[in-house]
Coordinates of C-alpha atoms and ligand atoms in Angstrom, one line a residue:
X1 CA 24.5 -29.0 16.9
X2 CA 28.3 -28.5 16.7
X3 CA 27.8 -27.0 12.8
X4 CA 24.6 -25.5 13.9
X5 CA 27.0 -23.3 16.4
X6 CA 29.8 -22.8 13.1
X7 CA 26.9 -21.7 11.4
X8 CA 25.8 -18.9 13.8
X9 CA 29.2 -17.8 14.5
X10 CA 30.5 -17.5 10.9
X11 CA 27.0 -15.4 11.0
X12 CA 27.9 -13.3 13.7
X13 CA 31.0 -12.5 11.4
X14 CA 29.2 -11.7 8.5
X15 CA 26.7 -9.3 10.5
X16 CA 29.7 -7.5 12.2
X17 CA 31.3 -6.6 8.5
X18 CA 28.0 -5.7 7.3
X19 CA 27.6 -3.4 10.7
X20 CA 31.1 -1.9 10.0
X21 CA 30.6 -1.1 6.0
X22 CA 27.1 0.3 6.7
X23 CA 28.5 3.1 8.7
X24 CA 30.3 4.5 5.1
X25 CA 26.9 5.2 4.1
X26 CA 24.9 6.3 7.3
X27 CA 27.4 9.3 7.7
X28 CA 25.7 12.7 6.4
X29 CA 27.9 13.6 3.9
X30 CA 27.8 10.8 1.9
X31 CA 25.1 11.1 -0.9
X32 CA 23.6 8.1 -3.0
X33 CA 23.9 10.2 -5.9
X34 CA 27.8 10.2 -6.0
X35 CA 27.5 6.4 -6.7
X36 CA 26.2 7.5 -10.2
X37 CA 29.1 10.3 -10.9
X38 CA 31.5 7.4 -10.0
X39 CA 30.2 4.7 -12.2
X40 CA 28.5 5.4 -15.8
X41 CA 27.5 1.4 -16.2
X42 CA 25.7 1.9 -13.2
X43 CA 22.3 0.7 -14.2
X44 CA 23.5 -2.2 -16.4
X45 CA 25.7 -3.4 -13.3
X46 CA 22.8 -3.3 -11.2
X47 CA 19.7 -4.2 -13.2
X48 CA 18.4 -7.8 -13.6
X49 CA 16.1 -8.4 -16.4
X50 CA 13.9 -12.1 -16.5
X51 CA 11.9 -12.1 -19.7
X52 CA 9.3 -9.2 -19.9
X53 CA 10.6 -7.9 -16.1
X54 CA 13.6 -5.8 -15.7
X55 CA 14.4 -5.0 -11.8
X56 CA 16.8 -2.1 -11.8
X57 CA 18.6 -1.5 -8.3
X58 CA 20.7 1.0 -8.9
X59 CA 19.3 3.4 -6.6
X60 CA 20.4 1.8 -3.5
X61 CA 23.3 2.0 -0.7
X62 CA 25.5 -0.3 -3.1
X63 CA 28.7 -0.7 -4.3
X64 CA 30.8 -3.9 -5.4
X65 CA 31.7 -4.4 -1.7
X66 CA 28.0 -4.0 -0.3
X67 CA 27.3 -6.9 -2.7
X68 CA 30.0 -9.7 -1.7
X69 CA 29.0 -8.8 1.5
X70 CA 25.6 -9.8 1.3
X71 CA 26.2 -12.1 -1.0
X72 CA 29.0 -13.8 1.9
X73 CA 26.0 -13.7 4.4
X74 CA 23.7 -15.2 2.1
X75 CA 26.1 -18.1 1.6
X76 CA 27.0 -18.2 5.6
X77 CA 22.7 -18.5 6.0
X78 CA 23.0 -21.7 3.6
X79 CA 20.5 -19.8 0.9
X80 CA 21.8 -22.3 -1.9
X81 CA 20.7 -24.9 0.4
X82 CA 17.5 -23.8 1.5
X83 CA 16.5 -23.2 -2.0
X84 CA 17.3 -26.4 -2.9
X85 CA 14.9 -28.2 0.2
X86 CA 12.3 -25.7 -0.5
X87 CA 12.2 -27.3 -4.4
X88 CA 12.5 -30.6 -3.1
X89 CA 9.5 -30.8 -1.0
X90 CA 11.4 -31.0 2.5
X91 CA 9.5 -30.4 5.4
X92 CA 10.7 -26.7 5.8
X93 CA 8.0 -25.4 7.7
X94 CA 9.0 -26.9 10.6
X95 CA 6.7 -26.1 13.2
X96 CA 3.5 -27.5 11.4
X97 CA 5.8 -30.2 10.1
X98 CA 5.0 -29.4 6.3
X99 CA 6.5 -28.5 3.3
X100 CA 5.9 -25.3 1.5
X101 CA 5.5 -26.6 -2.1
X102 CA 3.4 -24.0 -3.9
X103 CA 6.1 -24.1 -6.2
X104 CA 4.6 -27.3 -7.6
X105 CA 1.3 -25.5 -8.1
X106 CA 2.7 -24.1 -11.2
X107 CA 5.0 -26.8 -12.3
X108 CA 4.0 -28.3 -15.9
X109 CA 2.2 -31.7 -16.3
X110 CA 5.3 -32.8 -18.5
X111 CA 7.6 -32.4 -15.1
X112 CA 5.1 -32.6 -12.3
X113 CA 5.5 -35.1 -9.4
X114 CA 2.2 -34.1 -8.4
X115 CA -0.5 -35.9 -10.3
X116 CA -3.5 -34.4 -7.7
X117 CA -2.3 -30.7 -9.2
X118 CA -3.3 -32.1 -12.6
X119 CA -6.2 -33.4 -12.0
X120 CA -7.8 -30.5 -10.2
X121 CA -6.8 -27.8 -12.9
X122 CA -8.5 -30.3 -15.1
X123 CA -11.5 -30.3 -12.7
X124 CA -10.9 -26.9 -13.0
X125 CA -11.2 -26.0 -16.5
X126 CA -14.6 -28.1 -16.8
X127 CA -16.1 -26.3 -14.8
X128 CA -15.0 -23.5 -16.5
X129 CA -16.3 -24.3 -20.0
X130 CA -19.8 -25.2 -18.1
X131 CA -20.4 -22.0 -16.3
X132 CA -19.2 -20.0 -19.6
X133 CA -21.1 -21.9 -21.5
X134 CA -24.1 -21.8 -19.5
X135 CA -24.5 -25.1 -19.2
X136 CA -24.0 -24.8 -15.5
X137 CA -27.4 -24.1 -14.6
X138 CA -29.0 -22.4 -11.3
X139 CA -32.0 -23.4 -9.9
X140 CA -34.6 -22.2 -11.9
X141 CA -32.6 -23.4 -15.2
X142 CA -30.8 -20.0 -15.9
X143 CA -26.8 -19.5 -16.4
X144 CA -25.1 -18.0 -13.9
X145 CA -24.1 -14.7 -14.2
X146 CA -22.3 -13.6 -10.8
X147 CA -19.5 -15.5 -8.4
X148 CA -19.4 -14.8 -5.2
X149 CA -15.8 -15.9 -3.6
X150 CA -16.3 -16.3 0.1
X151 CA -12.7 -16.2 2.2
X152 CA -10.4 -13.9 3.9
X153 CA -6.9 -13.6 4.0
X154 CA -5.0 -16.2 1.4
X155 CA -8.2 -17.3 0.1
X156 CA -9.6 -13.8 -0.9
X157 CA -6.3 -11.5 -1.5
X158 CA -4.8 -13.1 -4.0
X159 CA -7.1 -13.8 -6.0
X160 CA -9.2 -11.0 -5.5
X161 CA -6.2 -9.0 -6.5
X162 CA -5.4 -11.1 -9.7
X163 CA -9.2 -10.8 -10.6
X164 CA -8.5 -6.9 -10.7
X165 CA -5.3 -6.7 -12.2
X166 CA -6.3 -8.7 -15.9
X167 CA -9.9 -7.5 -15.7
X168 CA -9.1 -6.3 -18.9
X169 CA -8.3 -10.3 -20.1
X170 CA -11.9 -11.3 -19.4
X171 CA -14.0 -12.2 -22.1
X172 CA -16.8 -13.8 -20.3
X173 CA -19.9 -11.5 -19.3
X174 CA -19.3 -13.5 -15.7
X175 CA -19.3 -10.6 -13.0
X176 CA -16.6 -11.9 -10.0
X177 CA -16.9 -10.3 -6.4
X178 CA -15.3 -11.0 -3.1
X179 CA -16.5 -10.9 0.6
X180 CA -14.4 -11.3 2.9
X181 CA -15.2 -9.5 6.1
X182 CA -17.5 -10.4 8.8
X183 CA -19.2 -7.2 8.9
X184 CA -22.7 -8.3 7.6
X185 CA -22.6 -5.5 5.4
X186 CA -19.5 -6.6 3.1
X187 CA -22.4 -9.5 2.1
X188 CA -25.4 -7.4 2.3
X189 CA -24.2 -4.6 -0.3
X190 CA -22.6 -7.7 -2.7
X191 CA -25.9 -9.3 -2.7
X192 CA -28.1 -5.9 -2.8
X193 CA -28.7 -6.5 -7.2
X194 CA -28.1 -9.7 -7.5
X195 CA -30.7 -12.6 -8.7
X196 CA -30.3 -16.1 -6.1
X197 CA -30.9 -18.2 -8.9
X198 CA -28.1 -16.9 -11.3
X199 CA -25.7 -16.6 -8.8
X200 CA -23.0 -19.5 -7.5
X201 CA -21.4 -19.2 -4.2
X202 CA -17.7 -20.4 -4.1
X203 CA -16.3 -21.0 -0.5
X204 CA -12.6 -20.8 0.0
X205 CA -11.3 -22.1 3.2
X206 CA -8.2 -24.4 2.9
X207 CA -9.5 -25.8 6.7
X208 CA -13.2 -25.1 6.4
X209 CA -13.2 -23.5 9.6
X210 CA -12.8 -20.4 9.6
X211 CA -14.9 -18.0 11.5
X212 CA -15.6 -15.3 8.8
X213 CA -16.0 -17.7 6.1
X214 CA -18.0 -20.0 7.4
X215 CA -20.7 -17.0 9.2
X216 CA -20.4 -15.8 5.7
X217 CA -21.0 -19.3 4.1
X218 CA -24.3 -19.8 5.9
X219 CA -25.9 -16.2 5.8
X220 CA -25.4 -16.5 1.8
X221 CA -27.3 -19.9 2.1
X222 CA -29.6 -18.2 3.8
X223 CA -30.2 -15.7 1.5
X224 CA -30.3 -18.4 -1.7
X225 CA -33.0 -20.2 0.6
X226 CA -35.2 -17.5 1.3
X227 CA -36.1 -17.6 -2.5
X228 CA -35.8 -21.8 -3.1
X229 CA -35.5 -25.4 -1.2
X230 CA -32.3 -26.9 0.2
X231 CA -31.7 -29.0 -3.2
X232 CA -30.4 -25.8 -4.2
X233 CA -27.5 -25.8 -2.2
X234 CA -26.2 -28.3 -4.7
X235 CA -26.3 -26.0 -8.2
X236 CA -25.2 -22.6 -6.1
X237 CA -22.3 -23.5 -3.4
X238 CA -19.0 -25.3 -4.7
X239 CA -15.5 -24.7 -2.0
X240 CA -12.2 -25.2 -2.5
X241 CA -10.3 -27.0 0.7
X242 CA -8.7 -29.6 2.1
X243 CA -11.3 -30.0 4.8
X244 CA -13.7 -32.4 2.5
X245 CA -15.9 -33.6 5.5
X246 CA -16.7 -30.4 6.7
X247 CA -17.4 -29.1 3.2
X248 CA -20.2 -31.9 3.0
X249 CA -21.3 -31.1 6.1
X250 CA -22.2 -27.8 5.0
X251 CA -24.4 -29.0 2.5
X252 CA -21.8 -28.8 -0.9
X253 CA -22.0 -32.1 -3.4
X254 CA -18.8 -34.2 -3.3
X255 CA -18.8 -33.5 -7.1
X256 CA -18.8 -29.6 -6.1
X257 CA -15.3 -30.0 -3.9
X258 CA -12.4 -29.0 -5.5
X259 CA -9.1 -29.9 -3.1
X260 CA -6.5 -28.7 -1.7
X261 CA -3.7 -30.3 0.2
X262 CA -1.7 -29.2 3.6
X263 CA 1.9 -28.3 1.8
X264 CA -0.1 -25.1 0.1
X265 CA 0.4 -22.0 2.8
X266 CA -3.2 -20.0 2.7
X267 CA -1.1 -16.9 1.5
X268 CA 1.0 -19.1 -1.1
X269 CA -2.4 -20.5 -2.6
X270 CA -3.8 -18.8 -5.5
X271 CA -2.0 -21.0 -7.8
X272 CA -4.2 -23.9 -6.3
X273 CA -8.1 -24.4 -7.0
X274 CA -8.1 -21.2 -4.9
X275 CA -7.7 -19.7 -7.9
X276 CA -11.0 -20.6 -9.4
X277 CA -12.3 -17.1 -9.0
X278 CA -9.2 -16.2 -11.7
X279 CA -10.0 -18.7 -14.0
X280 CA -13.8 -17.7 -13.8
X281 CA -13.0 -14.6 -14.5
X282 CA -10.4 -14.8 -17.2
X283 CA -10.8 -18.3 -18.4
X284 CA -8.4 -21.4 -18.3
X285 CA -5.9 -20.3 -20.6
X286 CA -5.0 -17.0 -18.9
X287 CA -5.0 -18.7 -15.9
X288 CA -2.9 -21.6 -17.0
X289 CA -0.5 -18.4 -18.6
X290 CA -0.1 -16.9 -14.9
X291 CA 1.0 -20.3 -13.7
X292 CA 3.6 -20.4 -16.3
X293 CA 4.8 -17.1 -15.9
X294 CA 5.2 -17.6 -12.0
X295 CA 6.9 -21.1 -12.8
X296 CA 9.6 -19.3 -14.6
X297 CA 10.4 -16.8 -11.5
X298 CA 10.7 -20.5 -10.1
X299 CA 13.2 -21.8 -12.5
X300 CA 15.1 -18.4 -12.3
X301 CA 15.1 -18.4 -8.7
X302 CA 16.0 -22.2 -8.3
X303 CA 19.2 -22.1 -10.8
X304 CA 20.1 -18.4 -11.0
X305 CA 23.6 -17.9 -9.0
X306 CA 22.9 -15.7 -5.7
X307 CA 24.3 -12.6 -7.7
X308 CA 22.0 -12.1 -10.7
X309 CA 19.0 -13.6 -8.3
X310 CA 16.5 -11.6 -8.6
X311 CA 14.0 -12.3 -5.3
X312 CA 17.5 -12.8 -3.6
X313 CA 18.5 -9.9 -4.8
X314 CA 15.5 -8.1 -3.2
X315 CA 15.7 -10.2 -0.1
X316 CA 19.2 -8.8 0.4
X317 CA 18.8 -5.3 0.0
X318 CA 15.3 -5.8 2.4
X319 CA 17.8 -7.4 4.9
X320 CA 20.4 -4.9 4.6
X321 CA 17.5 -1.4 5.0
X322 CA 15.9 -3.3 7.6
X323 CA 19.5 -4.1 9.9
X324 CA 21.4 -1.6 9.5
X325 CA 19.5 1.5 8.1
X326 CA 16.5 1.4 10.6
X327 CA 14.0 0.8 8.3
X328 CA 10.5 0.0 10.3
X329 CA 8.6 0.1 7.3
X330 CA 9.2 -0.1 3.3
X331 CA 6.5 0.8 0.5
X332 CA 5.7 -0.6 -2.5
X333 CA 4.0 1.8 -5.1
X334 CA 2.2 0.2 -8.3
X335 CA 1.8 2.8 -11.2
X336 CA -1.1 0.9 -12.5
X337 CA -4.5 0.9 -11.3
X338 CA -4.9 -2.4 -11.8
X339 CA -2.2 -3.4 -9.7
X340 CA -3.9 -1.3 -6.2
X341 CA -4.7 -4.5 -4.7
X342 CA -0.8 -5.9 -4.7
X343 CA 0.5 -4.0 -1.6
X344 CA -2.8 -5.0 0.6
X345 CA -2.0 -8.9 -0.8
X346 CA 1.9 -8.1 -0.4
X347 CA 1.1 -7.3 3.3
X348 CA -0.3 -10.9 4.0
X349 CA 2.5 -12.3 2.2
X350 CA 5.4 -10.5 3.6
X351 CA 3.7 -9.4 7.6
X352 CA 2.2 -12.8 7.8
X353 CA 5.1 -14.4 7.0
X354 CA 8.0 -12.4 8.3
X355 CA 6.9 -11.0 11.6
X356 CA 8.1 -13.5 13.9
X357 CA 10.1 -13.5 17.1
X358 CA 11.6 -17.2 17.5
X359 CA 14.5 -18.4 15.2
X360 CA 13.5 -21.8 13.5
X361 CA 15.5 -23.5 16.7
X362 CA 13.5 -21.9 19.1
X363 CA 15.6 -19.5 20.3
X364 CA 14.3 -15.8 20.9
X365 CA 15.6 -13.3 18.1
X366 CA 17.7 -10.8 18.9
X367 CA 17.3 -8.5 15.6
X368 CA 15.2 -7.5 13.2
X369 CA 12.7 -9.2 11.5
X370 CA 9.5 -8.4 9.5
X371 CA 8.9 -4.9 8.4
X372 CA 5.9 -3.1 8.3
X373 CA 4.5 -3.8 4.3
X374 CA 1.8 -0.4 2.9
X375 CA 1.6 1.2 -0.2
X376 CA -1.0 2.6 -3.0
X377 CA -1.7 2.8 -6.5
X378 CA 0.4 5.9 -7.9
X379 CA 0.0 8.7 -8.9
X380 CA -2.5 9.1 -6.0
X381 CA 0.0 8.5 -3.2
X382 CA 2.0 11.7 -4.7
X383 CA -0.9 13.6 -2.9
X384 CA -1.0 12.4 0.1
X385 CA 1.6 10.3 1.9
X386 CA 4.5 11.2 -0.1
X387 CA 5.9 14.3 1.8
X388 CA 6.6 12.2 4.7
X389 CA 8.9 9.8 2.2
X390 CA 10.4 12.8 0.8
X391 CA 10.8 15.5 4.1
X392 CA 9.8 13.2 7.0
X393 CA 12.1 11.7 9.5
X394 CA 11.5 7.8 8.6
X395 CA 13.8 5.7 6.5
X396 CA 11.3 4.2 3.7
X397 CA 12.8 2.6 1.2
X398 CA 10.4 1.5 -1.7
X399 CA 9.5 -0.3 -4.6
X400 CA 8.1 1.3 -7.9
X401 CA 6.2 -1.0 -10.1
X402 CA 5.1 0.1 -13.7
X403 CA 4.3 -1.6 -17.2
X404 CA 6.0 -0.2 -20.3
X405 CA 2.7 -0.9 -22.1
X406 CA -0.9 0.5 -21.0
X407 CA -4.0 -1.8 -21.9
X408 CA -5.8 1.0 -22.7
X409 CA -5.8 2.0 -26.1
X410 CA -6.3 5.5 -27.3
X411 CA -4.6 7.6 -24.0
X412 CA -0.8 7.0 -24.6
X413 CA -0.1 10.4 -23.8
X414 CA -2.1 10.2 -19.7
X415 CA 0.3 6.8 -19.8
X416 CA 3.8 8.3 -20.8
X417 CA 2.5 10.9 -17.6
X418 CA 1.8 7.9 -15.6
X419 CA 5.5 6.5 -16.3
X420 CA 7.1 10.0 -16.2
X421 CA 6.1 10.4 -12.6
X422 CA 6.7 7.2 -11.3
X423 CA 11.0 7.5 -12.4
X424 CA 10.7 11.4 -11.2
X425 CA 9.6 10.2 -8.3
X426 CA 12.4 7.8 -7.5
X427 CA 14.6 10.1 -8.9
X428 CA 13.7 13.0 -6.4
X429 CA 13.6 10.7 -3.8
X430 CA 17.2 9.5 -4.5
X431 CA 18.5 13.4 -5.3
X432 CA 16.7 15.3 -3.2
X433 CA 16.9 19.1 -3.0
X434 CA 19.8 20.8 -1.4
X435 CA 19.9 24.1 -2.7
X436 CA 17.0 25.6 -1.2
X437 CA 16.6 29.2 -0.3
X438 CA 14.8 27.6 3.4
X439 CA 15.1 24.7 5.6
X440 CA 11.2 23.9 4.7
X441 CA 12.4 23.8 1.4
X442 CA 14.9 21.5 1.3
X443 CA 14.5 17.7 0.4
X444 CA 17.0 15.5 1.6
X445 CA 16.8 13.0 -1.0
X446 CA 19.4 9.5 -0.2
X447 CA 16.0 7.4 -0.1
X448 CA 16.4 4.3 -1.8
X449 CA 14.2 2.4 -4.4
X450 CA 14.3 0.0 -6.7
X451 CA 11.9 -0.1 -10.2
X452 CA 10.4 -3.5 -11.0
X453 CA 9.3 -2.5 -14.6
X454 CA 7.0 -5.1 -17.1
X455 CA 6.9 -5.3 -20.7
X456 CA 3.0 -5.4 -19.9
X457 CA 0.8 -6.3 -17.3
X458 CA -0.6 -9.5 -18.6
X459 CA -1.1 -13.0 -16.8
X460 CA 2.5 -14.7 -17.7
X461 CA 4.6 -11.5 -16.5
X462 CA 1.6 -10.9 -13.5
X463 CA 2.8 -14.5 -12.5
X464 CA 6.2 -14.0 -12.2
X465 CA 5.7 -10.6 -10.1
X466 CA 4.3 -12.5 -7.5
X467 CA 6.3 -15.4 -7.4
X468 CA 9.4 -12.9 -7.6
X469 CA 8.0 -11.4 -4.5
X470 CA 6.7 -15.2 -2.4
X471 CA 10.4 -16.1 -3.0
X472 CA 12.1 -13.0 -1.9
X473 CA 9.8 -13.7 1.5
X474 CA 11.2 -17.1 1.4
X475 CA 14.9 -15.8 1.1
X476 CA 14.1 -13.4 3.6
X477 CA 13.2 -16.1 6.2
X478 CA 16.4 -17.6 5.7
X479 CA 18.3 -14.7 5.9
X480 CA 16.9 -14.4 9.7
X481 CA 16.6 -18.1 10.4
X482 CA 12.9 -18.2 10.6
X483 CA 10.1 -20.2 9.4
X484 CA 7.9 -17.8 6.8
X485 CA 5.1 -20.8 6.5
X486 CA 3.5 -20.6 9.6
X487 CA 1.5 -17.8 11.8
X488 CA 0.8 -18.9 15.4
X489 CA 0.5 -15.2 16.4
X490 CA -2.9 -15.2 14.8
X491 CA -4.6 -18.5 16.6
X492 CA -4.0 -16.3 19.7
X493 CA -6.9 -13.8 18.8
X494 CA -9.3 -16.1 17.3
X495 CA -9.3 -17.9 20.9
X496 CA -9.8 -14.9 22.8
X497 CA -12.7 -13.8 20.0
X498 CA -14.7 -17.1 21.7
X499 CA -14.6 -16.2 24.9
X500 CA -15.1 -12.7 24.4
X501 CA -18.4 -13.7 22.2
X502 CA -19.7 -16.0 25.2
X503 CA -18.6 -12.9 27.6
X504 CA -21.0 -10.8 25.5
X505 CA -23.9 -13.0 24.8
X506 CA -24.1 -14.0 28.1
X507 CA -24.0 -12.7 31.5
X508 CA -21.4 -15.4 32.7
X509 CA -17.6 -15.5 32.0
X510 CA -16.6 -11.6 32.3
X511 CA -15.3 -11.8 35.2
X512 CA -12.1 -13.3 33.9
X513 CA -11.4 -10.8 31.3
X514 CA -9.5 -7.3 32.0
X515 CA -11.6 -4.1 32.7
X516 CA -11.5 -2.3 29.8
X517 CA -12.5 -5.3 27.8
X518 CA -15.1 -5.7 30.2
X519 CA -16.2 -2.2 29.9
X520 CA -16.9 -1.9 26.3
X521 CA -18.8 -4.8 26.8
X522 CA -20.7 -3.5 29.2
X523 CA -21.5 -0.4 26.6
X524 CA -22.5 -2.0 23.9
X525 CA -25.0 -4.1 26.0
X526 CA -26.0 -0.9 27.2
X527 CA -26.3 0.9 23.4
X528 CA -27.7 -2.3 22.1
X529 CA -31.3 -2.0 20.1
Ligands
F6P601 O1 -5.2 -15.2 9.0 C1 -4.9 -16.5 9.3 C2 -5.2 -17.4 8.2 O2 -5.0 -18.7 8.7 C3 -4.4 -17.1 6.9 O3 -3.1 -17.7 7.0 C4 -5.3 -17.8 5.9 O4 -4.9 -17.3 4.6 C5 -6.6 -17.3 6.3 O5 -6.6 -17.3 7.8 C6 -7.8 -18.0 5.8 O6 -7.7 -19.4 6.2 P1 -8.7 -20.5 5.5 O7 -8.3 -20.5 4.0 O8 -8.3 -21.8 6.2 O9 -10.1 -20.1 5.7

């Protein structure tokens, strides 16, 4: 208790300095620009490159004092430490009384402590080679030619994203899709062309009891019944989870089960045999090669000092925007197609994780946490929501993501375009336009960003990118002394969803709910066919 009090206050002193410095770069005059005139290494100082990723922050509120700063409240939130118990397996999701060890997900068999990891991506990768080469059979003897990945949130964005960003690494004629939602329709139009008996249903539910999943789960069995018997459940359903009874109990053969154990977060778990979609899709050894990749962001971020860290790096300047420069939300903007599914994955992983109100003692927070997490693919975004992050009154500071390299062969002139506009866009956003002949016309410019730029976008350097980005989370939550593994916030409405059904399917229980909730109940009974 005593250091937990020397802690906070030597906290407190770090946060006032941080306060006081800030206020150099909040006044108007001061322009982000200048930093540039005054400094000509400016980009080497403030660029960290990791293998085929180069992170250049040089065009944000920094200077050598902005750094020791952050870097002395990093070292006042024990960072080092927490790092440290995060790699060794301590329980630092407190209030489930877990650890958070995705990190061992990706760790080679050579140095693994975790012999179940091994043995499921073995599991894994023969069932690979059987439903490639087609001796995985449906029903009626065919090879299966479509996956459907049942799950929501971490057990549908992550690796529905990764599906999307190496499409281009596929070489099987396997076709992968994802439903999620509980809208029937998501299902429905997935289904619409497809054959039952070529088609395997893969369930992923780290608990197995999840609402949308498991309505999802049995209106696709449903639909494989309609045209065959219940024997075959076993040749079209396998899940991924660590509820093992309630998998059986939904009909899937123990062989079909692939587990999972309680230290993997749902949004930290596409390195696990929720992954299986990826490795359908791009085969073992590109999946194994995204492991790797995101294992060395682990290394780097396990032995790299705090300074040339690059998700602590990250972490800090998130920290710094979101205290003392009022940021409420920040955007990250992919130049690459392939990578429009990261910000909607990003915003589980960073909202899910970071938008909490309790320190990890329990006591209520009294600043910031959490930002708000939204972003597109570019160039798109250039033609809609970026005049408000050029002329409107929020502070949004952002990251640009781009490959050097396109996978497309044969269009390196659209490419060099693509690339062109992604740095003139930081650019303007950091410049500005001052000179105008009107007030409509000017741009303010002294927006932040930083460019995360890959060699290519393949599966090693797509594994780091993530893993750079679930360990700045994790530095984050240190930073504000919460846990980023759990998400009580959510049970709340999946409670209320019960009771609210029972309200609507019966005439009993309204009167305990509000009015309003009990009037648009009362109109869709009415509108109801
Ligand atoms: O949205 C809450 C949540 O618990 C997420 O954390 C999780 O990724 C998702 O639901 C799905 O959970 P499960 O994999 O257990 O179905």
């Amino acid at each position: 208790m005593g250091s937990e009090m020397c802690i906070r206050d030597r906290n407190k002193v770090a946060r006032l300095a941080l306060q006081k410095h800030s206020e150099e770069f909040n006044r108007k005059e001061f322009r982000l620009r200048t930093l540039f005139d005054k400094n000509s290494n400016r980009f080497s100082e403030y660029s960290l490159s990791h293998e085929g990723l180069l992170l250049d922050y040089s065009k944000n509120f920094l200077t050598p004092e902005t750094i020791a700063l952050l870097l002395d409240f990093a070292e006042q939130s024990q960072l080092p430490a927490a790092i440290a118990a995060m790699f060794g397996g301590e329980e630092i999701n407190t209030t489930e009384e877990r650890a958070a060890l995705h990190v061992a997900l990706r760790t080679p068999a050579a140095e693994t402590n975790t012999p179940e990891v091994i043995e499921t991506l073995d599991k894994i990768e023969k069932l690979v080679a059987q439903i490639h080469n087609g001796t995985w059979t449906g029903y009626s003897g065919k090879a299966i030619t479509d996956i459907v990945n049942l799950g929501i949130g971490g057990s549908d964005l992550g690796p529905a994203m990764v599906c999307d960003a190496l499409s281009t690494f596929s070489n099987t004629k396997l076709s992968v899709h994802f439903v999620s939602n509980l809208d029937p329709s998501h299902l429905q139009n997935t289904l619409k062309d497809m054959q039952a008996e070529t088609t395997l249903f893969v369930v992923a539910s780290k608990s197995f009891a999840t609402l949308e999943t498991l309505k999802n789960a049995e209106a696709a069995r449903d639909w494989l019944l309609r045209k065959t018997d219940a024997t075959a459940t076993a040749k079209h359903f396998i899940a991924m989870t660590t509820n093992l009874r309630a998998a059986t109990e939904f009909g899937i053969e123990e062989q079909n089960l692939f587990p999972l154990w309680d230290w993997v977060g749902g949004r930290f778990s596409l390195w696990s045999a929720i992954g299986l979609p990826i490795a359908l899709a791009v085969g073992m050894d590109k999946f194994r090669q995204l492991l790797a990749g995101a294992n060395s962001m682990d290394k780097h971020f396990r032995e790299a000092p705090l300074q040339e860290n690059m998700p602590v790096i990250l972490a800090l300047l998130s920290f710094w925007y979101r205290e003392y420069f009022n940021a409420h939300s920040s955007a990250v903007l992919p130049y690459s197609q392939r990578l429009n599914l990261l910000p909607s994955y990003l915003q589980q992983l960073c909202m899910e994780s970071l938008g909490k109100s309790a320190d990890k003692q329990g006591t209520p927070i009294e600043h910031n946490t959490g930002d708000v997490i939204w972003g597109t693919a570019g160039t798109n975004g250039q033609h809609s929501y970026f005049q408000l992050l050029h002329q409107g009154t929020e502070f949004i500071p952002v990251d640009f993501i781009a490959a050097a390299n396109s996978d497309v062969r044969g269009n390196a002139e659209a490419h060099q375009h693509l690339l062109a506009n992604c740095f003139s866009q930081s650019l303007a956003l950091m410049e500005g336009k001052l000179d105008a002949d009107s007030i409509h016309k000017v741009v303010a410019g002294n927006k932040p960003s930083n460019t995360l730029l890959l060699e290519e976008l393949n599966p090693y350097n797509l594994g780091m990118l993530i893993a750079l980005y679930e360990h700045k989370v994790y530095a984050l939550s240190v930073l504000w002394n919460i846990n980023a593994f759990d998400q009580w916030g959510v049970e709340l409405g999946k409670k209320l969803s019960t009771k609210v059904y029972a309200a609507m399917s019966t005439e009993a229980d309204q009167d305990n709910l509000d009015e309003s909730t009990q009037g648009l109940i009362e109109k869709i009974k009415y509108w109801k066919k």
